Amino acid sequence: MNIPLDNLVITGACGGLGRAMAAAGLARGARVALVGLDRSVLESLAAQVPGRCAVYTPDVSDAAAMQAMAADWMARFGTPDAVIANAGVAGGFDTAQAADLAVFRRILEINLLGVATTFQPFMAPMRERGRGTLAGIASLAGRRGLPGNGAYCASKAGLIRYLESLRAELRPSGLRVCTVSPGYLRTALTAGNRFAMPGLMAPETAADAILQALARGREQLVLPRRLGWLSNALGLLPAAWHDALLLRQPRKPRAGESGATPIPGLNGDAAPPSAPRAGPGETAAR
């Protein structure tokens, strides 16, 4: 099977896995909607291939902003072959801390709600055309809770079940849904981790594997595969043994602690601009 990937929408395209997927898609000749929060990074990437990109900086949890982005992209380039909901954040979480409740809410808004708001505007045009792929970047962390990381694990577990439900709903329509569950990737989200990260992958390696899987019509992808096997094996242990192993590891830094990654929009921080704007090559793209 060789499904065309000539028109891609990728959220979280500013860095790490998202940027690597965008670069890989552009290298293959695709037109790519670059969706993220750092306009300068996205415009730098778009400048390399004038006429085949547009840059958008919405908050992925803002349904109206995502609908505007989708309408603008499809007016310029048509219905995408694949929409890859990659935008995500991570942060340590402590239920005993009142301030961390806002962290939990924001992680769910971006990692879970943001996937639905990313997919929604494209579903009717894809259904009308009779084909298309919706891919969600979940995580092996969604398979089992990790101490001190409950918000992130909950968001990814919810995402896995959401994608599972959507796959069943869309199967008669010809649309495909792919759940991608990476382990540890060498990105800003893992840079502050103080615990062991077996199977750590370069984002470029993961990006190539994901695009190949989408082109082949895969519905599930675990990266790296051996880490999925390890996860399955650990899942056979009694819960108390599994928890004891994990509790020996340092916890992920909470928001505000050294090594924590920023969470956009947390505690009422300024929201990113929502109006869609094309990047370099806008006139040529028309």
mmCIF file with all atom_site columns, N, CA, C and O in Angstrom, residues 126-176:
data_model
loop_
_atom_site.group_PDB
_atom_site.id
_atom_site.type_symbol
_atom_site.label_atom_id
_atom_site.label_alt_id
_atom_site.label_comp_id
_atom_site.label_asym_id
_atom_site.label_entity_id
_atom_site.label_seq_id
_atom_site.pdbx_PDB_ins_code
_atom_site.Cartn_x
_atom_site.Cartn_y
_atom_site.Cartn_z
_atom_site.occupancy
_atom_site.B_iso_or_equiv
_atom_site.pdbx_formal_charge
_atom_site.auth_seq_id
_atom_site.auth_comp_id
_atom_site.auth_asym_id
_atom_site.auth_atom_id
_atom_site.pdbx_PDB_model_num
ATOM 1   N N  . MET A 1 126 ? -12.719 15.556 4.101  1.00 0.00 ? 126 MET A N  1
ATOM 2   C CA . MET A 1 126 ? -12.097 14.249 3.875  1.00 0.00 ? 126 MET A CA 1
ATOM 3   C C  . MET A 1 126 ? -13.165 13.191 3.569  1.00 0.00 ? 126 MET A C  1
ATOM 4   O O  . MET A 1 126 ? -12.998 12.366 2.673  1.00 0.00 ? 126 MET A O  1
ATOM 5   N N  . ARG A 1 127 ? -14.253 13.238 4.330  1.00 0.00 ? 127 ARG A N  1
ATOM 6   C CA . ARG A 1 127 ? -15.333 12.276 4.083  1.00 0.00 ? 127 ARG A CA 1
ATOM 7   C C  . ARG A 1 127 ? -15.928 12.456 2.690  1.00 0.00 ? 127 ARG A C  1
ATOM 8   O O  . ARG A 1 127 ? -16.215 11.484 1.983  1.00 0.00 ? 127 ARG A O  1
ATOM 9   N N  . GLU A 1 128 ? -16.099 13.706 2.293  1.00 0.00 ? 128 GLU A N  1
ATOM 10  C CA . GLU A 1 128 ? -16.654 13.986 0.964  1.00 0.00 ? 128 GLU A CA 1
ATOM 11  C C  . GLU A 1 128 ? -15.743 13.443 -0.125 1.00 0.00 ? 128 GLU A C  1
ATOM 12  O O  . GLU A 1 128 ? -16.220 12.912 -1.137 1.00 0.00 ? 128 GLU A O  1
ATOM 13  N N  . ARG A 1 129 ? -14.441 13.555 0.083  1.00 0.00 ? 129 ARG A N  1
ATOM 14  C CA . ARG A 1 129 ? -13.487 13.034 -0.895 1.00 0.00 ? 129 ARG A CA 1
ATOM 15  C C  . ARG A 1 129 ? -13.370 11.520 -0.821 1.00 0.00 ? 129 ARG A C  1
ATOM 16  O O  . ARG A 1 129 ? -13.022 10.864 -1.798 1.00 0.00 ? 129 ARG A O  1
ATOM 17  N N  . GLY A 1 130 ? -13.653 10.945 0.360  1.00 0.00 ? 130 GLY A N  1
ATOM 18  C CA . GLY A 1 130 ? -13.619 9.499  0.513  1.00 0.00 ? 130 GLY A CA 1
ATOM 19  C C  . GLY A 1 130 ? -12.300 8.927  0.965  1.00 0.00 ? 130 GLY A C  1
ATOM 20  O O  . GLY A 1 130 ? -12.117 7.710  1.016  1.00 0.00 ? 130 GLY A O  1
ATOM 21  N N  . ARG A 1 131 ? -11.362 9.765  1.365  1.00 0.00 ? 131 ARG A N  1
ATOM 22  C CA . ARG A 1 131 ? -10.089 9.266  1.878  1.00 0.00 ? 131 ARG A CA 1
ATOM 23  C C  . ARG A 1 131 ? -9.401  10.359 2.701  1.00 0.00 ? 131 ARG A C  1
ATOM 24  O O  . ARG A 1 131 ? -9.704  11.537 2.571  1.00 0.00 ? 131 ARG A O  1
ATOM 25  N N  . GLY A 1 132 ? -8.447  9.926  3.507  1.00 0.00 ? 132 GLY A N  1
ATOM 26  C CA . GLY A 1 132 ? -7.683  10.837 4.345  1.00 0.00 ? 132 GLY A CA 1
ATOM 27  C C  . GLY A 1 132 ? -7.225  10.113 5.603  1.00 0.00 ? 132 GLY A C  1
ATOM 28  O O  . GLY A 1 132 ? -7.810  9.091  5.990  1.00 0.00 ? 132 GLY A O  1
ATOM 29  N N  . THR A 1 133 ? -6.180  10.631 6.213  1.00 0.00 ? 133 THR A N  1
ATOM 30  C CA . THR A 1 133 ? -5.632  10.017 7.424  1.00 0.00 ? 133 THR A CA 1
ATOM 31  C C  . THR A 1 133 ? -5.579  11.041 8.548  1.00 0.00 ? 133 THR A C  1
ATOM 32  O O  . THR A 1 133 ? -5.128  12.174 8.343  1.00 0.00 ? 133 THR A O  1
ATOM 33  N N  . LEU A 1 134 ? -6.043  10.640 9.709  1.00 0.00 ? 134 LEU A N  1
ATOM 34  C CA . LEU A 1 134 ? -5.953  11.437 10.927 1.00 0.00 ? 134 LEU A CA 1
ATOM 35  C C  . LEU A 1 134 ? -5.002  10.709 11.865 1.00 0.00 ? 134 LEU A C  1
ATOM 36  O O  . LEU A 1 134 ? -5.267  9.566  12.249 1.00 0.00 ? 134 LEU A O  1
ATOM 37  N N  . ALA A 1 135 ? -3.905  11.337 12.200 1.00 0.00 ? 135 ALA A N  1
ATOM 38  C CA . ALA A 1 135 ? -2.903  10.696 13.058 1.00 0.00 ? 135 ALA A CA 1
ATOM 39  C C  . ALA A 1 135 ? -2.738  11.490 14.341 1.00 0.00 ? 135 ALA A C  1
ATOM 40  O O  . ALA A 1 135 ? -2.574  12.718 14.318 1.00 0.00 ? 135 ALA A O  1
ATOM 41  N N  . GLY A 1 136 ? -2.779  10.798 15.454 1.00 0.00 ? 136 GLY A N  1
ATOM 42  C CA . GLY A 1 136 ? -2.584  11.431 16.757 1.00 0.00 ? 136 GLY A CA 1
ATOM 43  C C  . GLY A 1 136 ? -1.303  10.919 17.398 1.00 0.00 ? 136 GLY A C  1
ATOM 44  O O  . GLY A 1 136 ? -1.070  9.706  17.422 1.00 0.00 ? 136 GLY A O  1
ATOM 45  N N  . ILE A 1 137 ? -0.483  11.833 17.888 1.00 0.00 ? 137 ILE A N  1
ATOM 46  C CA . ILE A 1 137 ? 0.757   11.429 18.550 1.00 0.00 ? 137 ILE A CA 1
ATOM 47  C C  . ILE A 1 137 ? 0.470   11.235 20.031 1.00 0.00 ? 137 ILE A C  1
ATOM 48  O O  . ILE A 1 137 ? 0.368   12.199 20.800 1.00 0.00 ? 137 ILE A O  1
ATOM 49  N N  . ALA A 1 138 ? 0.300   9.988  20.412 1.00 0.00 ? 138 ALA A N  1
ATOM 50  C CA . ALA A 1 138 ? 0.046   9.634  21.805 1.00 0.00 ? 138 ALA A CA 1
ATOM 51  C C  . ALA A 1 138 ? 1.394   9.387  22.490 1.00 0.00 ? 138 ALA A C  1
ATOM 52  O O  . ALA A 1 138 ? 2.358   10.118 22.264 1.00 0.00 ? 138 ALA A O  1
ATOM 53  N N  . SER A 1 139 ? 1.491   8.370  23.315 1.00 0.00 ? 139 SER A N  1
ATOM 54  C CA . SER A 1 139 ? 2.740   8.072  24.026 1.00 0.00 ? 139 SER A CA 1
ATOM 55  C C  . SER A 1 139 ? 2.602   6.738  24.730 1.00 0.00 ? 139 SER A C  1
ATOM 56  O O  . SER A 1 139 ? 1.503   6.332  25.130 1.00 0.00 ? 139 SER A O  1
ATOM 57  N N  . LEU A 1 140 ? 3.738   6.074  24.898 1.00 0.00 ? 140 LEU A N  1
ATOM 58  C CA . LEU A 1 140 ? 3.724   4.866  25.723 1.00 0.00 ? 140 LEU A CA 1
ATOM 59  C C  . LEU A 1 140 ? 3.345   5.198  27.161 1.00 0.00 ? 140 LEU A C  1
ATOM 60  O O  . LEU A 1 140 ? 2.900   4.317  27.910 1.00 0.00 ? 140 LEU A O  1
ATOM 61  N N  . ALA A 1 141 ? 3.501   6.465  27.558 1.00 0.00 ? 141 ALA A N  1
ATOM 62  C CA . ALA A 1 141 ? 3.085   6.879  28.898 1.00 0.00 ? 141 ALA A CA 1
ATOM 63  C C  . ALA A 1 141 ? 1.579   6.770  29.081 1.00 0.00 ? 141 ALA A C  1
ATOM 64  O O  . ALA A 1 141 ? 1.077   6.789  30.210 1.00 0.00 ? 141 ALA A O  1
ATOM 65  N N  . GLY A 1 142 ? 0.842   6.653  27.969 1.00 0.00 ? 142 GLY A N  1
ATOM 66  C CA . GLY A 1 142 ? -0.596  6.491  28.071 1.00 0.00 ? 142 GLY A CA 1
ATOM 67  C C  . GLY A 1 142 ? -1.023  5.080  28.415 1.00 0.00 ? 142 GLY A C  1
ATOM 68  O O  . GLY A 1 142 ? -2.201  4.820  28.666 1.00 0.00 ? 142 GLY A O  1
ATOM 69  N N  . ARG A 1 143 ? -0.072  4.150  28.438 1.00 0.00 ? 143 ARG A N  1
ATOM 70  C CA . ARG A 1 143 ? -0.405  2.755  28.751 1.00 0.00 ? 143 ARG A CA 1
ATOM 71  C C  . ARG A 1 143 ? -0.474  2.488  30.244 1.00 0.00 ? 143 ARG A C  1
ATOM 72  O O  . ARG A 1 143 ? -1.159  1.576  30.686 1.00 0.00 ? 143 ARG A O  1
ATOM 73  N N  . ARG A 1 144 ? 0.294   3.280  31.026 1.00 0.00 ? 144 ARG A N  1
ATOM 74  C CA . ARG A 1 144 ? 0.301   3.063  32.468 1.00 0.00 ? 144 ARG A CA 1
ATOM 75  C C  . ARG A 1 144 ? 0.717   4.340  33.159 1.00 0.00 ? 144 ARG A C  1
ATOM 76  O O  . ARG A 1 144 ? 1.569   5.080  32.682 1.00 0.00 ? 144 ARG A O  1
ATOM 77  N N  . GLY A 1 145 ? 0.114   4.607  34.316 1.00 0.00 ? 145 GLY A N  1
ATOM 78  C CA . GLY A 1 145 ? 0.447   5.805  35.061 1.00 0.00 ? 145 GLY A CA 1
ATOM 79  C C  . GLY A 1 145 ? 1.864   5.771  35.604 1.00 0.00 ? 145 GLY A C  1
ATOM 80  O O  . GLY A 1 145 ? 2.357   4.723  36.022 1.00 0.00 ? 145 GLY A O  1
ATOM 81  N N  . LEU A 1 146 ? 2.519   6.939  35.592 1.00 0.00 ? 146 LEU A N  1
ATOM 82  C CA . LEU A 1 146 ? 3.873   7.082  36.110 1.00 0.00 ? 146 LEU A CA 1
ATOM 83  C C  . LEU A 1 146 ? 3.845   8.050  37.290 1.00 0.00 ? 146 LEU A C  1
ATOM 84  O O  . LEU A 1 146 ? 3.240   9.126  37.197 1.00 0.00 ? 146 LEU A O  1
ATOM 85  N N  . PRO A 1 147 ? 4.470   7.721  38.400 1.00 0.00 ? 147 PRO A N  1
ATOM 86  C CA . PRO A 1 147 ? 4.451   8.600  39.570 1.00 0.00 ? 147 PRO A CA 1
ATOM 87  C C  . PRO A 1 147 ? 4.933   10.004 39.226 1.00 0.00 ? 147 PRO A C  1
ATOM 88  O O  . PRO A 1 147 ? 5.943   10.178 38.542 1.00 0.00 ? 147 PRO A O  1
ATOM 89  N N  . GLY A 1 148 ? 4.191   11.006 39.672 1.00 0.00 ? 148 GLY A N  1
ATOM 90  C CA . GLY A 1 148 ? 4.569   12.383 39.435 1.00 0.00 ? 148 GLY A CA 1
ATOM 91  C C  . GLY A 1 148 ? 4.279   12.891 38.039 1.00 0.00 ? 148 GLY A C  1
ATOM 92  O O  . GLY A 1 148 ? 4.603   14.027 37.717 1.00 0.00 ? 148 GLY A O  1
ATOM 93  N N  . ASN A 1 149 ? 3.654   12.068 37.222 1.00 0.00 ? 149 ASN A N  1
ATOM 94  C CA . ASN A 1 149 ? 3.409   12.432 35.826 1.00 0.00 ? 149 ASN A CA 1
ATOM 95  C C  . ASN A 1 149 ? 1.962   12.155 35.448 1.00 0.00 ? 149 ASN A C  1
ATOM 96  O O  . ASN A 1 149 ? 1.653   11.857 34.300 1.00 0.00 ? 149 ASN A O  1
ATOM 97  N N  . GLY A 1 150 ? 1.082   12.271 36.440 1.00 0.00 ? 150 GLY A N  1
ATOM 98  C CA . GLY A 1 150 ? -0.301  11.857 36.247 1.00 0.00 ? 150 GLY A CA 1
ATOM 99  C C  . GLY A 1 150 ? -1.062  12.645 35.196 1.00 0.00 ? 150 GLY A C  1
ATOM 100 O O  . GLY A 1 150 ? -1.884  12.085 34.468 1.00 0.00 ? 150 GLY A O  1
ATOM 101 N N  . ALA A 1 151 ? -0.798  13.947 35.094 1.00 0.00 ? 151 ALA A N  1
ATOM 102 C CA . ALA A 1 151 ? -1.531  14.752 34.119 1.00 0.00 ? 151 ALA A CA 1
ATOM 103 C C  . ALA A 1 151 ? -1.180  14.341 32.697 1.00 0.00 ? 151 ALA A C  1
ATOM 104 O O  . ALA A 1 151 ? -2.061  14.168 31.849 1.00 0.00 ? 151 ALA A O  1
ATOM 105 N N  . TYR A 1 152 ? 0.102   14.195 32.427 1.00 0.00 ? 152 TYR A N  1
ATOM 106 C CA . TYR A 1 152 ? 0.540   13.807 31.084 1.00 0.00 ? 152 TYR A CA 1
ATOM 107 C C  . TYR A 1 152 ? 0.042   12.406 30.745 1.00 0.00 ? 152 TYR A C  1
ATOM 108 O O  . TYR A 1 152 ? -0.489  12.167 29.656 1.00 0.00 ? 152 TYR A O  1
ATOM 109 N N  . CYS A 1 153 ? 0.204   11.471 31.673 1.00 0.00 ? 153 CYS A N  1
ATOM 110 C CA . CYS A 1 153 ? -0.240  10.096 31.425 1.00 0.00 ? 153 CYS A CA 1
ATOM 111 C C  . CYS A 1 153 ? -1.744  10.042 31.170 1.00 0.00 ? 153 CYS A C  1
ATOM 112 O O  . CYS A 1 153 ? -2.203  9.330  30.272 1.00 0.00 ? 153 CYS A O  1
ATOM 113 N N  . ALA A 1 154 ? -2.507  10.812 31.948 1.00 0.00 ? 154 ALA A N  1
ATOM 114 C CA . ALA A 1 154 ? -3.957  10.836 31.766 1.00 0.00 ? 154 ALA A CA 1
ATOM 115 C C  . ALA A 1 154 ? -4.319  11.387 30.397 1.00 0.00 ? 154 ALA A C  1
ATOM 116 O O  . ALA A 1 154 ? -5.220  10.873 29.713 1.00 0.00 ? 154 ALA A O  1
ATOM 117 N N  . SER A 1 155 ? -3.613  12.441 29.969 1.00 0.00 ? 155 SER A N  1
ATOM 118 C CA . SER A 1 155 ? -3.918  13.030 28.665 1.00 0.00 ? 155 SER A CA 1
ATOM 119 C C  . SER A 1 155 ? -3.633  12.053 27.532 1.00 0.00 ? 155 SER A C  1
ATOM 120 O O  . SER A 1 155 ? -4.400  11.962 26.562 1.00 0.00 ? 155 SER A O  1
ATOM 121 N N  . LYS A 1 156 ? -2.545  11.304 27.645 1.00 0.00 ? 156 LYS A N  1
ATOM 122 C CA . LYS A 1 156 ? -2.183  10.375 26.579 1.00 0.00 ? 156 LYS A CA 1
ATOM 123 C C  . LYS A 1 156 ? -3.032  9.106  26.623 1.00 0.00 ? 156 LYS A C  1
ATOM 124 O O  . LYS A 1 156 ? -3.343  8.524  25.577 1.00 0.00 ? 156 LYS A O  1
ATOM 125 N N  . ALA A 1 157 ? -3.418  8.668  27.807 1.00 0.00 ? 157 ALA A N  1
ATOM 126 C CA . ALA A 1 157 ? -4.328  7.525  27.902 1.00 0.00 ? 157 ALA A CA 1
ATOM 127 C C  . ALA A 1 157 ? -5.679  7.887  27.295 1.00 0.00 ? 157 ALA A C  1
ATOM 128 O O  . ALA A 1 157 ? -6.280  7.104  26.546 1.00 0.00 ? 157 ALA A O  1
ATOM 129 N N  . GLY A 1 158 ? -6.155  9.098  27.609 1.00 0.00 ? 158 GLY A N  1
ATOM 130 C CA . GLY A 1 158 ? -7.402  9.554  27.019 1.00 0.00 ? 158 GLY A CA 1
ATOM 131 C C  . GLY A 1 158 ? -7.307  9.668  25.510 1.00 0.00 ? 158 GLY A C  1
ATOM 132 O O  . GLY A 1 158 ? -8.252  9.334  24.783 1.00 0.00 ? 158 GLY A O  1
ATOM 133 N N  . LEU A 1 159 ? -6.158  10.123 25.026 1.00 0.00 ? 159 LEU A N  1
ATOM 134 C CA . LEU A 1 159 ? -5.968  10.264 23.578 1.00 0.00 ? 159 LEU A CA 1
ATOM 135 C C  . LEU A 1 159 ? -6.004  8.907  22.887 1.00 0.00 ? 159 LEU A C  1
ATOM 136 O O  . LEU A 1 159 ? -6.613  8.758  21.821 1.00 0.00 ? 159 LEU A O  1
ATOM 137 N N  . ILE A 1 160 ? -5.370  7.912  23.484 1.00 0.00 ? 160 ILE A N  1
ATOM 138 C CA . ILE A 1 160 ? -5.380  6.572  22.890 1.00 0.00 ? 160 ILE A CA 1
ATOM 139 C C  . ILE A 1 160 ? -6.812  6.059  22.755 1.00 0.00 ? 160 ILE A C  1
ATOM 140 O O  . ILE A 1 160 ? -7.205  5.509  21.721 1.00 0.00 ? 160 ILE A O  1
ATOM 141 N N  . ARG A 1 161 ? -7.622  6.252  23.776 1.00 0.00 ? 161 ARG A N  1
ATOM 142 C CA . ARG A 1 161 ? -9.013  5.782  23.727 1.00 0.00 ? 161 ARG A CA 1
ATOM 143 C C  . ARG A 1 161 ? -9.846  6.613  22.761 1.00 0.00 ? 161 ARG A C  1
ATOM 144 O O  . ARG A 1 161 ? -10.723 6.093  22.058 1.00 0.00 ? 161 ARG A O  1
ATOM 145 N N  . TYR A 1 162 ? -9.579  7.912  22.704 1.00 0.00 ? 162 TYR A N  1
ATOM 146 C CA . TYR A 1 162 ? -10.295 8.763  21.742 1.00 0.00 ? 162 TYR A CA 1
ATOM 147 C C  . TYR A 1 162 ? -10.006 8.318  20.311 1.00 0.00 ? 162 TYR A C  1
ATOM 148 O O  . TYR A 1 162 ? -10.918 8.175  19.488 1.00 0.00 ? 162 TYR A O  1
ATOM 149 N N  . LEU A 1 163 ? -8.741  8.089  20.003 1.00 0.00 ? 163 LEU A N  1
ATOM 150 C CA . LEU A 1 163 ? -8.371  7.653  18.654 1.00 0.00 ? 163 LEU A CA 1
ATOM 151 C C  . LEU A 1 163 ? -8.960  6.283  18.333 1.00 0.00 ? 163 LEU A C  1
ATOM 152 O O  . LEU A 1 163 ? -9.373  6.021  17.196 1.00 0.00 ? 163 LEU A O  1
ATOM 153 N N  . GLU A 1 164 ? -9.014  5.427  19.332 1.00 0.00 ? 164 GLU A N  1
ATOM 154 C CA . GLU A 1 164 ? -9.615  4.096  19.161 1.00 0.00 ? 164 GLU A CA 1
ATOM 155 C C  . GLU A 1 164 ? -11.090 4.235  18.802 1.00 0.00 ? 164 GLU A C  1
ATOM 156 O O  . GLU A 1 164 ? -11.603 3.553  17.891 1.00 0.00 ? 164 GLU A O  1
ATOM 157 N N  . SER A 1 165 ? -11.787 5.124  19.505 1.00 0.00 ? 165 SER A N  1
ATOM 158 C CA . SER A 1 165 ? -13.210 5.353  19.232 1.00 0.00 ? 165 SER A CA 1
ATOM 159 C C  . SER A 1 165 ? -13.414 5.952  17.852 1.00 0.00 ? 165 SER A C  1
ATOM 160 O O  . SER A 1 165 ? -14.299 5.533  17.092 1.00 0.00 ? 165 SER A O  1
ATOM 161 N N  . LEU A 1 166 ? -12.583 6.944  17.511 1.00 0.00 ? 166 LEU A N  1
ATOM 162 C CA . LEU A 1 166 ? -12.710 7.606  16.220 1.00 0.00 ? 166 LEU A CA 1
ATOM 163 C C  . LEU A 1 166 ? -12.427 6.641  15.073 1.00 0.00 ? 166 LEU A C  1
ATOM 164 O O  . LEU A 1 166 ? -13.086 6.680  14.027 1.00 0.00 ? 166 LEU A O  1
ATOM 165 N N  . ARG A 1 167 ? -11.462 5.749  15.270 1.00 0.00 ? 167 ARG A N  1
ATOM 166 C CA . ARG A 1 167 ? -11.128 4.769  14.234 1.00 0.00 ? 167 ARG A CA 1
ATOM 167 C C  . ARG A 1 167 ? -12.348 3.895  13.916 1.00 0.00 ? 167 ARG A C  1
ATOM 168 O O  . ARG A 1 167 ? -12.642 3.635  12.734 1.00 0.00 ? 167 ARG A O  1
ATOM 169 N N  . ALA A 1 168 ? -13.031 3.464  14.956 1.00 0.00 ? 168 ALA A N  1
ATOM 170 C CA . ALA A 1 168 ? -14.214 2.622  14.743 1.00 0.00 ? 168 ALA A CA 1
ATOM 171 C C  . ALA A 1 168 ? -15.320 3.406  14.037 1.00 0.00 ? 168 ALA A C  1
ATOM 172 O O  . ALA A 1 168 ? -15.981 2.887  13.130 1.00 0.00 ? 168 ALA A O  1
ATOM 173 N N  . GLU A 1 169 ? -15.495 4.660  14.417 1.00 0.00 ? 169 GLU A N  1
ATOM 174 C CA . GLU A 1 169 ? -16.543 5.485  13.807 1.00 0.00 ? 169 GLU A CA 1
ATOM 175 C C  . GLU A 1 169 ? -16.289 5.708  12.322 1.00 0.00 ? 169 GLU A C  1
ATOM 176 O O  . GLU A 1 169 ? -17.223 5.688  11.509 1.00 0.00 ? 169 GLU A O  1
ATOM 177 N N  . LEU A 1 170 ? -15.025 5.925  11.966 1.00 0.00 ? 170 LEU A N  1
ATOM 178 C CA . LEU A 1 170 ? -14.693 6.337  10.606 1.00 0.00 ? 170 LEU A CA 1
ATOM 179 C C  . LEU A 1 170 ? -14.366 5.184  9.656  1.00 0.00 ? 170 LEU A C  1
ATOM 180 O O  . LEU A 1 170 ? -14.216 5.401  8.448  1.00 0.00 ? 170 LEU A O  1
ATOM 181 N N  . ARG A 1 171 ? -14.263 3.986  10.195 1.00 0.00 ? 171 ARG A N  1
ATOM 182 C CA . ARG A 1 171 ? -13.863 2.871  9.344  1.00 0.00 ? 171 ARG A CA 1
ATOM 183 C C  . ARG A 1 171 ? -14.743 2.712  8.097  1.00 0.00 ? 171 ARG A C  1
ATOM 184 O O  . ARG A 1 171 ? -14.227 2.470  7.002  1.00 0.00 ? 171 ARG A O  1
ATOM 185 N N  . PRO A 1 172 ? -16.072 2.860  8.196  1.00 0.00 ? 172 PRO A N  1
ATOM 186 C CA . PRO A 1 172 ? -16.890 2.711  6.982  1.00 0.00 ? 172 PRO A CA 1
ATOM 187 C C  . PRO A 1 172 ? -16.715 3.848  5.983  1.00 0.00 ? 172 PRO A C  1
ATOM 188 O O  . PRO A 1 172 ? -17.137 3.728  4.829  1.00 0.00 ? 172 PRO A O  1
ATOM 189 N N  . SER A 1 173 ? -16.106 4.966  6.388  1.00 0.00 ? 173 SER A N  1
ATOM 190 C CA . SER A 1 173 ? -16.039 6.150  5.535  1.00 0.00 ? 173 SER A CA 1
ATOM 191 C C  . SER A 1 173 ? -14.842 6.174  4.600  1.00 0.00 ? 173 SER A C  1
ATOM 192 O O  . SER A 1 173 ? -14.776 7.008  3.687  1.00 0.00 ? 173 SER A O  1
ATOM 193 N N  . GLY A 1 174 ? -13.878 5.299  4.839  1.00 0.00 ? 174 GLY A N  1
ATOM 194 C CA . GLY A 1 174 ? -12.656 5.331  4.055  1.00 0.00 ? 174 GLY A CA 1
ATOM 195 C C  . GLY A 1 174 ? -11.549 6.149  4.687  1.00 0.00 ? 174 GLY A C  1
ATOM 196 O O  . GLY A 1 174 ? -10.421 6.166  4.191  1.00 0.00 ? 174 GLY A O  1
ATOM 197 N N  . LEU A 1 175 ? -11.849 6.844  5.780  1.00 0.00 ? 175 LEU A N  1
ATOM 198 C CA . LEU A 1 175 ? -10.828 7.597  6.486  1.00 0.00 ? 175 LEU A CA 1
ATOM 199 C C  . LEU A 1 175 ? -10.074 6.680  7.431  1.00 0.00 ? 175 LEU A C  1
ATOM 200 O O  . LEU A 1 175 ? -10.661 5.757  8.025  1.00 0.00 ? 175 LEU A O  1
ATOM 201 N N  . ARG A 1 176 ? -8.784  6.932  7.566  1.00 0.00 ? 176 ARG A N  1
ATOM 202 C CA . ARG A 1 176 ? -7.934  6.129  8.443  1.00 0.00 ? 176 ARG A CA 1
ATOM 203 C C  . ARG A 1 176 ? -7.553  6.943  9.676  1.00 0.00 ? 176 ARG A C  1
ATOM 204 O O  . ARG A 1 176 ? -7.381  8.157  9.606  1.00 0.00 ? 176 ARG A O  1
#
